Amino acid sequence: MEQTLVIIKPDGVQRGLVGDIIGRLERRGLKIVALELRQMDRSLAERHYGEHQGKPFYAGLVDYIVSGPVVTMVLEGPRAVEATRATIGATRPVESAPGTIRGDLGLEVGRNLIHGSDSTESAAREVALFFGGERVHSGWRRDVDRWVLEIVS
Ligand code: IDP
Ligand code: MG
């Protein structure tokens, strides 16, 4: 089963949208296998956003992500990376479809509420960066799964 890393960014936490955002992902059928409120430090932010180093928005992005607590989680499900990115919406909230998290709740790219891994390779790297192997509880049995998934392992 695929895993993905989600971060509810400081604006999502400050605006009291944690429940709404997690609820949307949870209702879609994705299973929470790790969840934590934490304050990211600069070194973690720089490692997480390493691919953007050198871009004009990089310094502002790091300042933004360390500006307050974030909620990090690992979600599991079939094609979880793609399902989560689709639920999140496009990077620029004004270009995100209504019904998506960014399209319903955001306006500006520098306050776009949430991060989701963009590939299974990024997901593996990010899950390890934020939770390590031992803090992900991927084994728990969710009794409703036979009504969400066609084949339950
Ligand atoms: P993504 O979060 O949709 O994967 P990326 O292109 O990976 O988007 O960019 C990472 C984050 O950097 C965005 O979510 C956003 O917070 C920020 N960002 C991207 N482009 C800009 C920009 O042009 N101005 C300000 N911030 C940006
Ligand atoms: Mg990205």
PDB file of C-alpha atoms and ligand atoms in Angstrom:
ATOM      1  CA  MET A   1       0.000   0.000   0.000  1.00  0.00           C
ATOM      2  CA  GLU A   2       1.356   3.442  -0.957  1.00  0.00           C
ATOM      3  CA  GLN A   3       2.259   6.089   1.636  1.00  0.00           C
ATOM      4  CA  THR A   4       2.522   9.878   1.352  1.00  0.00           C
ATOM      5  CA  LEU A   5       3.669  12.681   3.656  1.00  0.00           C
ATOM      6  CA  VAL A   6       1.354  15.626   4.368  1.00  0.00           C
ATOM      7  CA  ILE A   7       2.227  18.841   6.218  1.00  0.00           C
ATOM      8  CA  ILE A   8      -0.485  21.245   7.356  1.00  0.00           C
ATOM      9  CA  LYS A   9       1.553  24.440   7.147  1.00  0.00           C
ATOM     10  CA  PRO A  10       1.616  27.162   9.851  1.00  0.00           C
ATOM     11  CA  ASP A  11      -1.259  29.132   8.244  1.00  0.00           C
ATOM     12  CA  GLY A  12      -3.495  26.042   8.358  1.00  0.00           C
ATOM     13  CA  VAL A  13      -2.738  25.522  12.046  1.00  0.00           C
ATOM     14  CA  GLN A  14      -3.100  29.229  12.958  1.00  0.00           C
ATOM     15  CA  ARG A  15      -6.395  29.518  11.075  1.00  0.00           C
ATOM     16  CA  GLY A  16      -7.884  26.542  12.936  1.00  0.00           C
ATOM     17  CA  LEU A  17      -8.220  24.454   9.779  1.00  0.00           C
ATOM     18  CA  VAL A  18      -6.467  21.307  11.012  1.00  0.00           C
ATOM     19  CA  GLY A  19      -9.713  19.424  11.612  1.00  0.00           C
ATOM     20  CA  ASP A  20     -11.237  20.462   8.287  1.00  0.00           C
ATOM     21  CA  ILE A  21      -8.104  19.520   6.328  1.00  0.00           C
ATOM     22  CA  ILE A  22      -7.547  16.162   8.035  1.00  0.00           C
ATOM     23  CA  GLY A  23     -11.288  15.450   7.720  1.00  0.00           C
ATOM     24  CA  ARG A  24     -11.214  15.897   3.956  1.00  0.00           C
ATOM     25  CA  LEU A  25      -8.307  13.474   3.565  1.00  0.00           C
ATOM     26  CA  GLU A  26      -9.739  11.013   6.075  1.00  0.00           C
ATOM     27  CA  ARG A  27     -13.207  11.045   4.471  1.00  0.00           C
ATOM     28  CA  ARG A  28     -11.646  10.318   1.113  1.00  0.00           C
ATOM     29  CA  GLY A  29     -10.603   6.983   2.594  1.00  0.00           C
ATOM     30  CA  LEU A  30      -6.916   7.593   3.215  1.00  0.00           C
ATOM     31  CA  LYS A  31      -5.725   5.938   6.407  1.00  0.00           C
ATOM     32  CA  ILE A  32      -3.716   7.892   8.997  1.00  0.00           C
ATOM     33  CA  VAL A  33      -0.621   5.900   9.970  1.00  0.00           C
ATOM     34  CA  ALA A  34       1.345   8.714  11.667  1.00  0.00           C
ATOM     35  CA  LEU A  35       0.339  12.154  12.997  1.00  0.00           C
ATOM     36  CA  GLU A  36       2.157  14.869  14.974  1.00  0.00           C
ATOM     37  CA  LEU A  37       2.181  18.581  15.807  1.00  0.00           C
ATOM     38  CA  ARG A  38       5.715  19.923  15.665  1.00  0.00           C
ATOM     39  CA  GLN A  39       7.779  23.046  15.237  1.00  0.00           C
ATOM     40  CA  MET A  40      10.101  22.613  12.238  1.00  0.00           C
ATOM     41  CA  ASP A  41      13.573  24.085  12.583  1.00  0.00           C
ATOM     42  CA  ARG A  42      15.526  25.637   9.719  1.00  0.00           C
ATOM     43  CA  SER A  43      17.720  22.636   9.179  1.00  0.00           C
ATOM     44  CA  LEU A  44      14.706  20.334   8.735  1.00  0.00           C
ATOM     45  CA  ALA A  45      12.980  22.924   6.498  1.00  0.00           C
ATOM     46  CA  GLU A  46      16.092  23.222   4.319  1.00  0.00           C
ATOM     47  CA  ARG A  47      16.371  19.445   3.986  1.00  0.00           C
ATOM     48  CA  HIS A  48      12.663  19.086   3.204  1.00  0.00           C
ATOM     49  CA  TYR A  49      12.664  21.869   0.574  1.00  0.00           C
ATOM     50  CA  GLY A  50      16.201  21.193  -0.751  1.00  0.00           C
ATOM     51  CA  GLU A  51      14.954  20.904  -4.351  1.00  0.00           C
ATOM     52  CA  HIS A  52      13.885  24.572  -4.265  1.00  0.00           C
ATOM     53  CA  GLN A  53      17.212  25.964  -3.045  1.00  0.00           C
ATOM     54  CA  GLY A  54      18.319  28.841  -5.296  1.00  0.00           C
ATOM     55  CA  LYS A  55      14.783  29.761  -6.403  1.00  0.00           C
ATOM     56  CA  PRO A  56      13.601  33.323  -5.688  1.00  0.00           C
ATOM     57  CA  PHE A  57      10.904  32.185  -3.257  1.00  0.00           C
ATOM     58  CA  TYR A  58      13.182  29.799  -1.309  1.00  0.00           C
ATOM     59  CA  ALA A  59      14.109  32.092   1.633  1.00  0.00           C
ATOM     60  CA  GLY A  60      10.476  33.155   2.077  1.00  0.00           C
ATOM     61  CA  LEU A  61       9.351  29.528   1.883  1.00  0.00           C
ATOM     62  CA  VAL A  62      11.721  28.473   4.687  1.00  0.00           C
ATOM     63  CA  ASP A  63      10.661  31.487   6.823  1.00  0.00           C
ATOM     64  CA  TYR A  64       6.999  30.562   6.254  1.00  0.00           C
ATOM     65  CA  ILE A  65       7.317  26.872   7.120  1.00  0.00           C
ATOM     66  CA  VAL A  66       9.226  27.554  10.386  1.00  0.00           C
ATOM     67  CA  SER A  67       6.974  30.477  11.404  1.00  0.00           C
ATOM     68  CA  GLY A  68       4.753  28.354  13.676  1.00  0.00           C
ATOM     69  CA  PRO A  69       3.818  24.778  14.462  1.00  0.00           C
ATOM     70  CA  VAL A  70       2.839  22.432  11.664  1.00  0.00           C
ATOM     71  CA  VAL A  71       0.924  19.160  11.666  1.00  0.00           C
ATOM     72  CA  THR A  72       2.711  16.345   9.859  1.00  0.00           C
ATOM     73  CA  MET A  73       1.131  13.040   8.932  1.00  0.00           C
ATOM     74  CA  VAL A  74       1.632   9.922   6.890  1.00  0.00           C
ATOM     75  CA  LEU A  75      -1.375   8.714   4.920  1.00  0.00           C
ATOM     76  CA  GLU A  76      -1.772   5.318   3.343  1.00  0.00           C
ATOM     77  CA  GLY A  77      -3.972   4.078   0.524  1.00  0.00           C
ATOM     78  CA  PRO A  78      -4.011   2.943  -3.088  1.00  0.00           C
ATOM     79  CA  ARG A  79      -2.157   5.596  -5.140  1.00  0.00           C
ATOM     80  CA  ALA A  80      -2.052   7.716  -1.969  1.00  0.00           C
ATOM     81  CA  VAL A  81       0.427  10.236  -3.460  1.00  0.00           C
ATOM     82  CA  GLU A  82      -1.820  11.063  -6.408  1.00  0.00           C
ATOM     83  CA  ALA A  83      -5.066  10.954  -4.400  1.00  0.00           C
ATOM     84  CA  THR A  84      -3.643  13.372  -1.832  1.00  0.00           C
ATOM     85  CA  ARG A  85      -2.212  15.790  -4.426  1.00  0.00           C
ATOM     86  CA  ALA A  86      -5.594  15.822  -6.222  1.00  0.00           C
ATOM     87  CA  THR A  87      -7.412  16.570  -2.945  1.00  0.00           C
ATOM     88  CA  ILE A  88      -4.893  19.339  -2.158  1.00  0.00           C
ATOM     89  CA  GLY A  89      -5.208  21.085  -5.549  1.00  0.00           C
ATOM     90  CA  ALA A  90      -2.763  23.106  -7.656  1.00  0.00           C
ATOM     91  CA  THR A  91       0.223  24.903  -6.086  1.00  0.00           C
ATOM     92  CA  ARG A  92      -1.374  28.339  -6.644  1.00  0.00           C
ATOM     93  CA  PRO A  93      -4.692  28.402  -4.767  1.00  0.00           C
ATOM     94  CA  VAL A  94      -6.376  30.702  -7.298  1.00  0.00           C
ATOM     95  CA  GLU A  95      -5.646  28.042  -9.936  1.00  0.00           C
ATOM     96  CA  SER A  96      -6.826  25.175  -7.684  1.00  0.00           C
ATOM     97  CA  ALA A  97     -10.245  23.739  -8.505  1.00  0.00           C
ATOM     98  CA  PRO A  98     -13.071  24.513  -6.081  1.00  0.00           C
ATOM     99  CA  GLY A  99     -13.581  21.450  -3.913  1.00  0.00           C
ATOM    100  CA  THR A 100      -9.855  21.059  -3.320  1.00  0.00           C
ATOM    101  CA  ILE A 101      -8.253  22.128  -0.041  1.00  0.00           C
ATOM    102  CA  ARG A 102      -6.315  25.023  -1.584  1.00  0.00           C
ATOM    103  CA  GLY A 103      -9.173  25.904  -3.928  1.00  0.00           C
ATOM    104  CA  ASP A 104     -11.657  26.174  -1.066  1.00  0.00           C
ATOM    105  CA  LEU A 105      -9.469  27.616   1.676  1.00  0.00           C
ATOM    106  CA  GLY A 106      -6.611  29.626   0.118  1.00  0.00           C
ATOM    107  CA  LEU A 107      -5.734  32.535  -2.130  1.00  0.00           C
ATOM    108  CA  GLU A 108      -1.954  32.979  -2.308  1.00  0.00           C
ATOM    109  CA  VAL A 109       0.873  30.601  -3.194  1.00  0.00           C
ATOM    110  CA  GLY A 110       2.904  31.695  -0.164  1.00  0.00           C
ATOM    111  CA  ARG A 111      -0.034  30.763   2.123  1.00  0.00           C
ATOM    112  CA  ASN A 112      -1.234  27.595   0.444  1.00  0.00           C
ATOM    113  CA  LEU A 113      -1.946  25.672   3.634  1.00  0.00           C
ATOM    114  CA  ILE A 114      -0.642  22.211   2.938  1.00  0.00           C
ATOM    115  CA  HIS A 115       2.155  20.112   1.466  1.00  0.00           C
ATOM    116  CA  GLY A 116       1.794  16.664  -0.113  1.00  0.00           C
ATOM    117  CA  SER A 117       4.617  14.512  -1.506  1.00  0.00           C
ATOM    118  CA  ASP A 118       4.843  14.725  -5.306  1.00  0.00           C
ATOM    119  CA  SER A 119       6.015  11.155  -6.090  1.00  0.00           C
ATOM    120  CA  THR A 120       6.510   7.828  -4.347  1.00  0.00           C
ATOM    121  CA  GLU A 121      10.270   8.547  -4.256  1.00  0.00           C
ATOM    122  CA  SER A 122       9.714  11.928  -2.544  1.00  0.00           C
ATOM    123  CA  ALA A 123       7.212  10.300  -0.201  1.00  0.00           C
ATOM    124  CA  ALA A 124       9.728   7.668   0.936  1.00  0.00           C
ATOM    125  CA  ARG A 125      12.353  10.361   1.542  1.00  0.00           C
ATOM    126  CA  GLU A 126       9.938  12.691   3.374  1.00  0.00           C
ATOM    127  CA  VAL A 127       8.359   9.971   5.530  1.00  0.00           C
ATOM    128  CA  ALA A 128      11.860   8.938   6.637  1.00  0.00           C
ATOM    129  CA  LEU A 129      12.827  12.582   7.258  1.00  0.00           C
ATOM    130  CA  PHE A 130       9.813  13.342   9.482  1.00  0.00           C
ATOM    131  CA  PHE A 131       8.973  10.021  11.122  1.00  0.00           C
ATOM    132  CA  GLY A 132      11.743   7.497  10.568  1.00  0.00           C
ATOM    133  CA  GLY A 133      10.615   3.913  10.152  1.00  0.00           C
ATOM    134  CA  GLU A 134       9.605   3.073  13.685  1.00  0.00           C
ATOM    135  CA  ARG A 135       7.062   5.885  14.235  1.00  0.00           C
ATOM    136  CA  VAL A 136       4.804   4.902  11.311  1.00  0.00           C
ATOM    137  CA  HIS A 137       2.006   2.569  12.401  1.00  0.00           C
ATOM    138  CA  SER A 138       1.158   1.077   9.057  1.00  0.00           C
ATOM    139  CA  GLY A 139      -0.018  -2.234  10.464  1.00  0.00           C
ATOM    140  CA  TRP A 140      -3.224  -1.185  12.230  1.00  0.00           C
ATOM    141  CA  ARG A 141      -6.405  -2.833  11.036  1.00  0.00           C
ATOM    142  CA  ARG A 142      -9.207  -0.491  10.020  1.00  0.00           C
ATOM    143  CA  ASP A 143     -12.470  -2.385  10.160  1.00  0.00           C
ATOM    144  CA  VAL A 144     -14.208  -0.237   7.538  1.00  0.00           C
ATOM    145  CA  ASP A 145     -11.582  -1.043   4.913  1.00  0.00           C
ATOM    146  CA  ARG A 146     -13.704  -3.604   3.094  1.00  0.00           C
ATOM    147  CA  TRP A 147     -16.142  -0.763   2.307  1.00  0.00           C
ATOM    148  CA  VAL A 148     -13.369   1.571   1.103  1.00  0.00           C
ATOM    149  CA  LEU A 149     -11.012  -0.804  -0.697  1.00  0.00           C
ATOM    150  CA  GLU A 150     -11.919  -3.447  -3.263  1.00  0.00           C
ATOM    151  CA  ILE A 151      -9.331  -5.861  -1.900  1.00  0.00           C
ATOM    152  CA  VAL A 152      -8.373  -5.856   1.757  1.00  0.00           C
ATOM    153  CA  SER A 153      -5.018  -7.447   2.530  1.00  0.00           C
TER     154      SER A 153
HETATM  155  P1  IDP B   1       3.713  22.066  -4.247  1.00  0.00           P
HETATM  156  O1  IDP B   1       3.647  22.421  -2.769  1.00  0.00           O
HETATM  157  O2  IDP B   1       2.358  22.201  -4.888  1.00  0.00           O
HETATM  158  O3  IDP B   1       4.383  20.743  -4.508  1.00  0.00           O
HETATM  159  P2  IDP B   1       6.179  23.321  -5.199  1.00  0.00           P
HETATM  160  O4  IDP B   1       6.386  23.833  -6.578  1.00  0.00           O
HETATM  161  O5  IDP B   1       6.893  22.074  -4.813  1.00  0.00           O
HETATM  162  O6  IDP B   1       4.602  23.206  -4.950  1.00  0.00           O
HETATM  163  O7  IDP B   1       6.599  24.496  -4.197  1.00  0.00           O
HETATM  164  C1  IDP B   1       6.746  24.228  -2.818  1.00  0.00           C
HETATM  165  C2  IDP B   1       6.100  25.340  -2.048  1.00  0.00           C
HETATM  166  O8  IDP B   1       6.837  26.531  -2.270  1.00  0.00           O
HETATM  167  C3  IDP B   1       4.657  25.699  -2.455  1.00  0.00           C
HETATM  168  O9  IDP B   1       3.709  24.869  -1.876  1.00  0.00           O
HETATM  169  C4  IDP B   1       4.567  27.116  -1.951  1.00  0.00           C
HETATM  170  O10 IDP B   1       4.359  27.150  -0.534  1.00  0.00           O
HETATM  171  C5  IDP B   1       5.964  27.652  -2.233  1.00  0.00           C
HETATM  172  N1  IDP B   1       6.046  28.315  -3.542  1.00  0.00           N
HETATM  173  C6  IDP B   1       6.118  27.745  -4.757  1.00  0.00           C
HETATM  174  N2  IDP B   1       6.167  28.676  -5.738  1.00  0.00           N
HETATM  175  C7  IDP B   1       6.141  29.877  -5.102  1.00  0.00           C
HETATM  176  C8  IDP B   1       6.150  31.229  -5.548  1.00  0.00           C
HETATM  177  O11 IDP B   1       6.215  31.517  -6.747  1.00  0.00           O
HETATM  178  N3  IDP B   1       6.104  32.193  -4.582  1.00  0.00           N
HETATM  179  C9  IDP B   1       6.019  31.903  -3.248  1.00  0.00           C
HETATM  180  N4  IDP B   1       6.001  30.648  -2.795  1.00  0.00           N
HETATM  181  C10 IDP B   1       6.051  29.629  -3.692  1.00  0.00           C
HETATM  182 MG    MG B   2       6.360  20.167  -4.211  1.00  0.00          MG
END
